[in-house]
PDB file of C-alpha atoms in Angstrom:
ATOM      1  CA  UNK V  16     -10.355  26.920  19.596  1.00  0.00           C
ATOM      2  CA  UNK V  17      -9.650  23.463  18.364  1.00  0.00           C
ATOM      3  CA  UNK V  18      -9.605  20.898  21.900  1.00  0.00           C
ATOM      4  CA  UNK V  19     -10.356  17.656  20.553  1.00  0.00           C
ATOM      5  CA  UNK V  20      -9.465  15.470  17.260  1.00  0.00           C
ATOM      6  CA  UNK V  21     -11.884  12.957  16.260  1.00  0.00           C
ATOM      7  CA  UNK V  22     -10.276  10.427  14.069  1.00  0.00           C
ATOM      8  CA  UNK V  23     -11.966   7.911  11.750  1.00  0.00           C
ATOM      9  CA  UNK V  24      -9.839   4.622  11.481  1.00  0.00           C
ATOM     10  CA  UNK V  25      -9.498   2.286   8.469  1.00  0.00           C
ATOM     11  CA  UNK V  26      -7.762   4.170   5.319  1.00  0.00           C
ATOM     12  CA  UNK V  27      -6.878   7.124   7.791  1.00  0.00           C
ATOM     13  CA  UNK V  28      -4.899   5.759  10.727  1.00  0.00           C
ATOM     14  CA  UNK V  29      -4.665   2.068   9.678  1.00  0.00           C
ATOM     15  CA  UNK V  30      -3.581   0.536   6.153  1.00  0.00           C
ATOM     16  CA  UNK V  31      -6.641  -1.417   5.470  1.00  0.00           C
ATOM     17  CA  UNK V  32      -5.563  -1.954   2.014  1.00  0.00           C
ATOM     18  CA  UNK V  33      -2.611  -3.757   3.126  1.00  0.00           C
ATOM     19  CA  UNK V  34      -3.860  -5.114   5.712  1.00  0.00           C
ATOM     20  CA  UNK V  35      -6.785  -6.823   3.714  1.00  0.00           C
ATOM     21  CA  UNK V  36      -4.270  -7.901   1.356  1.00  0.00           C
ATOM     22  CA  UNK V  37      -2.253  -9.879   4.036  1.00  0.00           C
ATOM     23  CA  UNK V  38      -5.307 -11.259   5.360  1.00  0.00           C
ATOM     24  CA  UNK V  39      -6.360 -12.343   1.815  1.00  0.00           C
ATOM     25  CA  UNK V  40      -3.441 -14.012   0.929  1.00  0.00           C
ATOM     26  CA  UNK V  41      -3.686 -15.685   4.375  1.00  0.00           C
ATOM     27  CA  UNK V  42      -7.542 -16.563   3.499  1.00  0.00           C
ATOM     28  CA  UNK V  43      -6.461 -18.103   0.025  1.00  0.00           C
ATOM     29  CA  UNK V  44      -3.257 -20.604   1.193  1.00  0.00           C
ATOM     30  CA  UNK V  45      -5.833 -21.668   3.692  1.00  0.00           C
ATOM     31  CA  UNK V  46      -9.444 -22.063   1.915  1.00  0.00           C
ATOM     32  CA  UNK V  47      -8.541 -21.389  -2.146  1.00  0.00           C
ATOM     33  CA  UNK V  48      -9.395 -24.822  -4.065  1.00  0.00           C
ATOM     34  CA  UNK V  49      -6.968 -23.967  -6.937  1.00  0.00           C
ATOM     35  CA  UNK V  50      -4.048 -24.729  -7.535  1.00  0.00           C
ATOM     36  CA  UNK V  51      -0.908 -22.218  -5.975  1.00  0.00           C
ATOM     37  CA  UNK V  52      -0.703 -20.891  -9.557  1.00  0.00           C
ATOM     38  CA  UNK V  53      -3.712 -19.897  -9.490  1.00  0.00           C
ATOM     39  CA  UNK V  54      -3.545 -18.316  -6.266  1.00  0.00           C
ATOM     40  CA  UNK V  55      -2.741 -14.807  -6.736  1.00  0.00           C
ATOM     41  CA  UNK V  56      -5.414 -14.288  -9.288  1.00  0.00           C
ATOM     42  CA  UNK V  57      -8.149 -16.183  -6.130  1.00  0.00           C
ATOM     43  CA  UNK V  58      -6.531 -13.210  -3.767  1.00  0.00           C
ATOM     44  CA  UNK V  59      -7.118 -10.362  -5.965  1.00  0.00           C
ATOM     45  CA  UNK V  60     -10.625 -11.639  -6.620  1.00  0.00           C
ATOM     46  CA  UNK V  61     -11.522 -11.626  -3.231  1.00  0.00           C
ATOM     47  CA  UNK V  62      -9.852  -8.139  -2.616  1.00  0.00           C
ATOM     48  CA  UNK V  63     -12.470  -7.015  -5.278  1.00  0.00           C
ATOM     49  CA  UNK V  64     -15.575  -8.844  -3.319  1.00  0.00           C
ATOM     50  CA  UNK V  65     -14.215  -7.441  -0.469  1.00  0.00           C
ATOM     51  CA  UNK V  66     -15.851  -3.782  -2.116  1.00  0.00           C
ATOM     52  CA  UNK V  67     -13.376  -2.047   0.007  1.00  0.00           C
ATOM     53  CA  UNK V  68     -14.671  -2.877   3.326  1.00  0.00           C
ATOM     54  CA  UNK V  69     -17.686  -1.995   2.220  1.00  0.00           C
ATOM     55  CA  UNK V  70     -19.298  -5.080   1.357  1.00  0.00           C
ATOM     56  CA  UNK V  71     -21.218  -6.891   4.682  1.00  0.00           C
ATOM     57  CA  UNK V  72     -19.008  -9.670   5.977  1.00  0.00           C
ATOM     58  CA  UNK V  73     -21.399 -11.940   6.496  1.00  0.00           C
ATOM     59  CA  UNK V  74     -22.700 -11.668   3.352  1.00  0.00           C
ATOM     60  CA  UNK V  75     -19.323 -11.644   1.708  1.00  0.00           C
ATOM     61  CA  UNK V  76     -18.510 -15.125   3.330  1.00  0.00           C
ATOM     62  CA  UNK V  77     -22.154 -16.667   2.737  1.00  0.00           C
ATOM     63  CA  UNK V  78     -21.833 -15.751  -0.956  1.00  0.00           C
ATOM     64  CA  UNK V  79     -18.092 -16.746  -1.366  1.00  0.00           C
ATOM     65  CA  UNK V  80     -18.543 -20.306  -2.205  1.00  0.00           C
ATOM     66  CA  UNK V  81     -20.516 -19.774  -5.145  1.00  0.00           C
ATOM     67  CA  UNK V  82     -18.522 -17.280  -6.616  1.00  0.00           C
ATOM     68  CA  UNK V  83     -14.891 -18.888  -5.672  1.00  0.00           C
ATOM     69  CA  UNK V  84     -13.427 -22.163  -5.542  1.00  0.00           C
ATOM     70  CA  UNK V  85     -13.209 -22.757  -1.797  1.00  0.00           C
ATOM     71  CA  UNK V  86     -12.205 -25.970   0.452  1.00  0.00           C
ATOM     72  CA  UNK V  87     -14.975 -25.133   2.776  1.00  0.00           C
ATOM     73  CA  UNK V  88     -18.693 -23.840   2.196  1.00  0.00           C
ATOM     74  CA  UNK V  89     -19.498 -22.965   6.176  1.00  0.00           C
ATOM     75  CA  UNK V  90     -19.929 -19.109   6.199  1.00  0.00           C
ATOM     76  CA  UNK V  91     -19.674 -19.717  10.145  1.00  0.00           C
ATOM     77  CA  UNK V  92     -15.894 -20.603  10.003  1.00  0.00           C
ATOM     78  CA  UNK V  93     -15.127 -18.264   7.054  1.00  0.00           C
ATOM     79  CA  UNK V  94     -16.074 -15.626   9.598  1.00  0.00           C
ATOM     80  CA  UNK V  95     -14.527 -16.515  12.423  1.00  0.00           C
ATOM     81  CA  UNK V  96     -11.405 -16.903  10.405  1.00  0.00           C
ATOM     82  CA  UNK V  97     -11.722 -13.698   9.103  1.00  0.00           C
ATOM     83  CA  UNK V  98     -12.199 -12.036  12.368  1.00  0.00           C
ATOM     84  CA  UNK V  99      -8.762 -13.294  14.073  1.00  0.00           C
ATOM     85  CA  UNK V 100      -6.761 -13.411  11.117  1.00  0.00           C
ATOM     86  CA  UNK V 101      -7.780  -9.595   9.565  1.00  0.00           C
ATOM     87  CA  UNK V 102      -7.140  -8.232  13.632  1.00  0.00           C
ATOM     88  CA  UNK V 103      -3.858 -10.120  12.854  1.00  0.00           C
ATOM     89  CA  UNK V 104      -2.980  -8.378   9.726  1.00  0.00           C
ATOM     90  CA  UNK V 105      -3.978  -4.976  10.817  1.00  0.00           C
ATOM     91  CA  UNK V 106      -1.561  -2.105   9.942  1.00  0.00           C
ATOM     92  CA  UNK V 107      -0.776   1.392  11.226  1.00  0.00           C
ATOM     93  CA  UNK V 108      -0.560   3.986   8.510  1.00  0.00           C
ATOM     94  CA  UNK V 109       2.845   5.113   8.485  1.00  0.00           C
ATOM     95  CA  UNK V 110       3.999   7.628  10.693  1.00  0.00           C
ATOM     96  CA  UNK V 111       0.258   7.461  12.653  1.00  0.00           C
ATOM     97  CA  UNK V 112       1.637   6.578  16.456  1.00  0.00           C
ATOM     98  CA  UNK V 113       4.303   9.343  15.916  1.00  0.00           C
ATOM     99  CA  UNK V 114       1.394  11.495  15.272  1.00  0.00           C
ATOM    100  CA  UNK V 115      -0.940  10.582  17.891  1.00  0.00           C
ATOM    101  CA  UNK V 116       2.119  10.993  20.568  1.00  0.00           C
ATOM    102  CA  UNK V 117       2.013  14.494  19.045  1.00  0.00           C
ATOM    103  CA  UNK V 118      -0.973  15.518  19.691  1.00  0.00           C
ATOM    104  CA  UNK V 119      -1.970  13.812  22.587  1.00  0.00           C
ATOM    105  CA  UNK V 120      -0.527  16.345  25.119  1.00  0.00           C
ATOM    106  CA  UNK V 121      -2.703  18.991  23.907  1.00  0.00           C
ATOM    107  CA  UNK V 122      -5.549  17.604  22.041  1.00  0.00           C
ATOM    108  CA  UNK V 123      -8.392  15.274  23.644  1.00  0.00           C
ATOM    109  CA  UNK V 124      -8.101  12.144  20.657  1.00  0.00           C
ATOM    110  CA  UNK V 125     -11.343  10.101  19.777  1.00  0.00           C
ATOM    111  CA  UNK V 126     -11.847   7.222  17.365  1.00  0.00           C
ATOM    112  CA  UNK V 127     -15.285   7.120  15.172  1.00  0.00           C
ATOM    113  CA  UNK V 128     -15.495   4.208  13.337  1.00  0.00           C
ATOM    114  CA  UNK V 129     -18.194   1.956  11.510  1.00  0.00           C
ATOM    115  CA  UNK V 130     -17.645  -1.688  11.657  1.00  0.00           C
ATOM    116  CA  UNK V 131     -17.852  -4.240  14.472  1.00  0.00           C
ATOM    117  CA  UNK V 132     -16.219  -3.738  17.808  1.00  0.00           C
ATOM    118  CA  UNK V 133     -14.275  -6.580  18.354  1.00  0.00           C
ATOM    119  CA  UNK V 134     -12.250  -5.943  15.154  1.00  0.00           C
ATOM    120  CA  UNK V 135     -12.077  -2.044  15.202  1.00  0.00           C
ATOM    121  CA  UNK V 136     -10.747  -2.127  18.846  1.00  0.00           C
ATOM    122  CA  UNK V 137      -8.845  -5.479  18.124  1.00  0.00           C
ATOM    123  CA  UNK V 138      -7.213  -3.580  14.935  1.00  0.00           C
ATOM    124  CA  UNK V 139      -6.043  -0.639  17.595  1.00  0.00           C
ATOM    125  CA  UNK V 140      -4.506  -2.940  19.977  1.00  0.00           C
ATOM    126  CA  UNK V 141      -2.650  -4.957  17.424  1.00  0.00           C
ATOM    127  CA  UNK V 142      -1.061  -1.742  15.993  1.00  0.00           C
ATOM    128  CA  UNK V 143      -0.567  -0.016  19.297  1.00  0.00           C
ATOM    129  CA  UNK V 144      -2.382   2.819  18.717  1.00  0.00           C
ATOM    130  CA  UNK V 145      -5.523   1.960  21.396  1.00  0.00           C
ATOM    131  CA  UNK V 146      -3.716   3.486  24.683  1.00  0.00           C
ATOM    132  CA  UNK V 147      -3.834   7.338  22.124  1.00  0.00           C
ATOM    133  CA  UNK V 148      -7.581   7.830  22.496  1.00  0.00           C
ATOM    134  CA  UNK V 149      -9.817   8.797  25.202  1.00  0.00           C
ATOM    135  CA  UNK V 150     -12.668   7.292  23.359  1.00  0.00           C
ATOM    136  CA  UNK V 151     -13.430   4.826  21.004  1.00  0.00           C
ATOM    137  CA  UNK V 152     -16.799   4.687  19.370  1.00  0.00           C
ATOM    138  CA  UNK V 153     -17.678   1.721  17.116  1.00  0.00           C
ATOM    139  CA  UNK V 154     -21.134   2.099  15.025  1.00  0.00           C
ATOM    140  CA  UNK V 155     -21.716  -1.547  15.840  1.00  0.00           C
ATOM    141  CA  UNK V 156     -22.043  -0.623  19.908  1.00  0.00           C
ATOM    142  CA  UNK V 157     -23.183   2.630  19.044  1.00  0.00           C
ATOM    143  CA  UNK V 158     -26.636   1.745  17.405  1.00  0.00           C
ATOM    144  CA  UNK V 159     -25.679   4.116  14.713  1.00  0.00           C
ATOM    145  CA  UNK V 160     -23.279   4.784  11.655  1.00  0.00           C
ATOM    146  CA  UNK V 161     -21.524   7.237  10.016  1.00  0.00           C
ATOM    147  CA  UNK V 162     -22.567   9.356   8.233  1.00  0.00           C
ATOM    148  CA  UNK V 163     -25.441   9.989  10.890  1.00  0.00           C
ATOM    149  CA  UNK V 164     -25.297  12.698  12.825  1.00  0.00           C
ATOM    150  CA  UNK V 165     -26.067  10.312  16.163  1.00  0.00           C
ATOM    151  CA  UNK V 166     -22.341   9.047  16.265  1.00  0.00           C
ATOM    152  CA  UNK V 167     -20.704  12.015  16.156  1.00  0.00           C
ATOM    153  CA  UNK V 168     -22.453  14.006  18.562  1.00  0.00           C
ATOM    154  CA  UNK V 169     -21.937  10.754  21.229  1.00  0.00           C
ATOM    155  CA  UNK V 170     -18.345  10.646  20.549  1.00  0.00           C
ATOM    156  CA  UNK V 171     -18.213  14.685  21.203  1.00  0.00           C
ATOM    157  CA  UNK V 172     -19.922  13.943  24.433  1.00  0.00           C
ATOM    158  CA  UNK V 173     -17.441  11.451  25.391  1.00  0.00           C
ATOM    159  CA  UNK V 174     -14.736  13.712  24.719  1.00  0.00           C
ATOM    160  CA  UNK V 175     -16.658  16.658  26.665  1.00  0.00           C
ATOM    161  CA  UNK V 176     -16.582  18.977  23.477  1.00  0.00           C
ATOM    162  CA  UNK V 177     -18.648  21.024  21.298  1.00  0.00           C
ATOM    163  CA  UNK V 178     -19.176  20.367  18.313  1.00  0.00           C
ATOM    164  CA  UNK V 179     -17.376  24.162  17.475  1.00  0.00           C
ATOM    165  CA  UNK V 180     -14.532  22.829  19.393  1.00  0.00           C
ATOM    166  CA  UNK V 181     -13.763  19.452  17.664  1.00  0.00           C
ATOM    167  CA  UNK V 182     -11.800  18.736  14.245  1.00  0.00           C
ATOM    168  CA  UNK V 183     -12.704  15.385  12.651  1.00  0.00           C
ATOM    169  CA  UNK V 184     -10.103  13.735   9.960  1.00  0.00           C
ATOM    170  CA  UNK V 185     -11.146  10.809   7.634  1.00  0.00           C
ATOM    171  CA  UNK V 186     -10.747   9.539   4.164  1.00  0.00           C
ATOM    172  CA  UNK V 187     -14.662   9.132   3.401  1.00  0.00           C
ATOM    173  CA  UNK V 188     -16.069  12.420   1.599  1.00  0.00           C
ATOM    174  CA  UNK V 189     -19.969  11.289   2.687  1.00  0.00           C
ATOM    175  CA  UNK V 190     -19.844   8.946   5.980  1.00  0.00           C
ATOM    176  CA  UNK V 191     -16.750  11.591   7.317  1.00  0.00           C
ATOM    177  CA  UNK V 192     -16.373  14.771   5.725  1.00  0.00           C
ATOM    178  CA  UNK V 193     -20.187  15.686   5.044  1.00  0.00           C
ATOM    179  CA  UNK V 194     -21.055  13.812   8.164  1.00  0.00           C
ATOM    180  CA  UNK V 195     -19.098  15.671  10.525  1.00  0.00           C
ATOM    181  CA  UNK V 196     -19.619  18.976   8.982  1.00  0.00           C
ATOM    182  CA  UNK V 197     -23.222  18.391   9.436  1.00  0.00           C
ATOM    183  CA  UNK V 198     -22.474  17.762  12.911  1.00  0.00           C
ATOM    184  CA  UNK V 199     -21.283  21.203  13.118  1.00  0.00           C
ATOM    185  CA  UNK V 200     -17.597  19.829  13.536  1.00  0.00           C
ATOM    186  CA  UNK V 201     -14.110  21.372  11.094  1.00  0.00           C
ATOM    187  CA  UNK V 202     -12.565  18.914   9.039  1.00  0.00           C
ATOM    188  CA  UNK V 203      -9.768  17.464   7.225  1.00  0.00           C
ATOM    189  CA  UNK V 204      -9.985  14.972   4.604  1.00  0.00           C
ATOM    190  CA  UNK V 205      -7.189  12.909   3.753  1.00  0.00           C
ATOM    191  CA  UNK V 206      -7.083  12.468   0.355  1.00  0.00           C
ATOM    192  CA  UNK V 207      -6.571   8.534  -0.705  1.00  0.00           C
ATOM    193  CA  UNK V 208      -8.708   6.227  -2.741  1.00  0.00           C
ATOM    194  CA  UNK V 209     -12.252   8.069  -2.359  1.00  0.00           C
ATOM    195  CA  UNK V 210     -13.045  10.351  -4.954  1.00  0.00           C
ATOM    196  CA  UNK V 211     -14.634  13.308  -4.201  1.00  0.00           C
ATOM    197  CA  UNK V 212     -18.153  13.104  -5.459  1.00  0.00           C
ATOM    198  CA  UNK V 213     -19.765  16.098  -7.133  1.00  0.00           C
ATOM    199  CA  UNK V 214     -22.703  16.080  -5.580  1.00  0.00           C
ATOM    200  CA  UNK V 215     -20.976  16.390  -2.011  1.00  0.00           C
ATOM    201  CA  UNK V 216     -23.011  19.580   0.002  1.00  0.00           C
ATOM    202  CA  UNK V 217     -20.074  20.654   1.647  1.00  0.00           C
ATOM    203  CA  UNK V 218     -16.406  21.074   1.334  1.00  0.00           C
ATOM    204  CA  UNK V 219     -13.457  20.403   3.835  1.00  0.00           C
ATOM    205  CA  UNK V 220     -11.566  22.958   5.692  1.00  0.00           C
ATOM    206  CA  UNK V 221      -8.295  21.407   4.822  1.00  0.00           C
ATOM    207  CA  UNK V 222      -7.187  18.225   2.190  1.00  0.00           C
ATOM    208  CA  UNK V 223      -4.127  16.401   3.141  1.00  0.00           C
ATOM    209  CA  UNK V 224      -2.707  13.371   1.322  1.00  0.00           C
ATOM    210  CA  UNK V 225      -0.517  11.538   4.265  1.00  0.00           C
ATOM    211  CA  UNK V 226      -0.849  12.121   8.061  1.00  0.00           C
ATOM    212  CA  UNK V 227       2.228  13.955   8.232  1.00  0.00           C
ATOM    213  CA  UNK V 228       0.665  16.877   7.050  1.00  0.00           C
ATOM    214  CA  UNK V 229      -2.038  16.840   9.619  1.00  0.00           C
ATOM    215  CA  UNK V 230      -0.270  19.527  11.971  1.00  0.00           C
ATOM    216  CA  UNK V 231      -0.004  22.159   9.233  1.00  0.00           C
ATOM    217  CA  UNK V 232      -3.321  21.588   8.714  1.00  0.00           C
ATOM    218  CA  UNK V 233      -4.560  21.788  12.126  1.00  0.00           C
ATOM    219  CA  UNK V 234      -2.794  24.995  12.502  1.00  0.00           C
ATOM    220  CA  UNK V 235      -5.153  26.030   9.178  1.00  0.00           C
ATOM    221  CA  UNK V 236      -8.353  25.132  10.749  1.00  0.00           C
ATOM    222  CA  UNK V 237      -7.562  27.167  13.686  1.00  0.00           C
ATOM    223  CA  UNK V 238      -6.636  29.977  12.361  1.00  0.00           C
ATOM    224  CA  UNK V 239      -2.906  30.051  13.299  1.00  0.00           C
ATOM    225  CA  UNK V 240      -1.789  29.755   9.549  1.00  0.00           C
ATOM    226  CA  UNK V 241      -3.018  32.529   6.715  1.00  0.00           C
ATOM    227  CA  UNK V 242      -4.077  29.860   4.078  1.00  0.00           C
ATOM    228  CA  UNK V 243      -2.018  31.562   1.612  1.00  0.00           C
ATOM    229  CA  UNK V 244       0.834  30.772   3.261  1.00  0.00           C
ATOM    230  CA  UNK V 245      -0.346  27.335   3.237  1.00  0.00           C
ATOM    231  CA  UNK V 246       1.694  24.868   1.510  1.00  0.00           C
ATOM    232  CA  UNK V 247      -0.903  22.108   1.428  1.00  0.00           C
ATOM    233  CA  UNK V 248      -3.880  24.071   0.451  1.00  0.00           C
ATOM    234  CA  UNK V 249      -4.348  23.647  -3.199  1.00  0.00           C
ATOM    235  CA  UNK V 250      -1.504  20.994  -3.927  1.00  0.00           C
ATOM    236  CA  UNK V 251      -1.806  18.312  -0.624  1.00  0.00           C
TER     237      UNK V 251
END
């Protein structure tokens, strides 16, 4: 029996695209030495530095001088410009709070997330969504990352769960599909920008491709839907 949802956070409950894009174009009327028509092109190179949140910040912003025209060359205040304005951009996914009101009457709700804690937890409050979860593990805090199996089995011990007991939903096929399965943990992957590799161990118990589509799937993993009846799984 499913009594907790563990929920990763950028790409699955918040935009990040879009929210890296408004902080980008926030970045470039404030630091891009070009001129504005040459702005847009400055944002989307930047967006493509940015590796998809993948690339270290601090390396990002130390490298960023040589690689675009910029008014300033201190990595120091890059950073700290980047860490209040990209809290300030931060978006909900649509239809995520609706969700989370949802399931929080009956579900136990978690957050695990790599990244720094000050901007993951600033990210929830901005969007509203913080005041959903009963815990909120950060890999920054938690002295590990995802896809390790460390973080997941602290934030099932925060929630008071089994791993047998928990459901885990992210975008990531590595740091949160094969991560959590490892941890012994169902899951559902929604399906976004992140290709599934080939070389991925293990499969997820249900795909989705928007959050709306989470309760059917839910009802899946717990055996309350025959998966032929299924809508979602072969065509979410």
């Amino acid at each position: 029996m499913i009594r907790a949802i563990l929920f990763d956070l950028d790409n699955t409950l918040l935009d990040r695209t879009a929210g890296f894009h408004e902080f980008a174009c926030r970045f470039a009327e404030r630091y891009a030495a070009v001129p504005e028509s040459g702005r847009a092109g400055w944002t989307r190179r930047l967006i493509e530095l940015d590796e998809d949140g993948y690339k270290p910040k601090h390396d990002l912003f130390r490298e960023l001088p040589e690689l675009l025209p910029c008014t300033c060359s201190d990595p120091a205040e890059l950073m700290a410009f980047y860490e209040r304005e990209y809290v300030a951009a931060a978006r909900a996914m649509s239809g995520a709070a609706q969700l989370l009101a949802s399931l929080r009457p009956y579900y136990r709700l978690g957050i695990v997330s790599n990244g720094k804690d000050a901007i993951q937890r600033g990210k929830l409050e901005r969007t509203g969504l913080a005041r959903w979860f009963e815990s909120i593990l950060v890999s920054e805090s938690a002295g590990c990352r995802k896809p390790q199996r460390e973080i997941f089995a602290m934030g099932l011990r925060e929630l008071g769960v089994q791993p047998e007991q928990a459901l885990f939903v992210g975008d990531h096929p590595v740091n949160d599909i094969q991560g959590a399965y490892f941890s012994g943990m169902k899951t559902v992957w929604l399906r976004s920008s992140q290709a599934w590799p080939d070389e991925a161990a293990a499969l997820p118990d249900a795909v989705i491709s928007e959050l709306a589509q989470l309760p059917a799937a839910i009802r899946l993993v717990s055996g309350q839907t025959a998966a032929a009846d299924w809508r979602l799984s072969s065509g979410a």
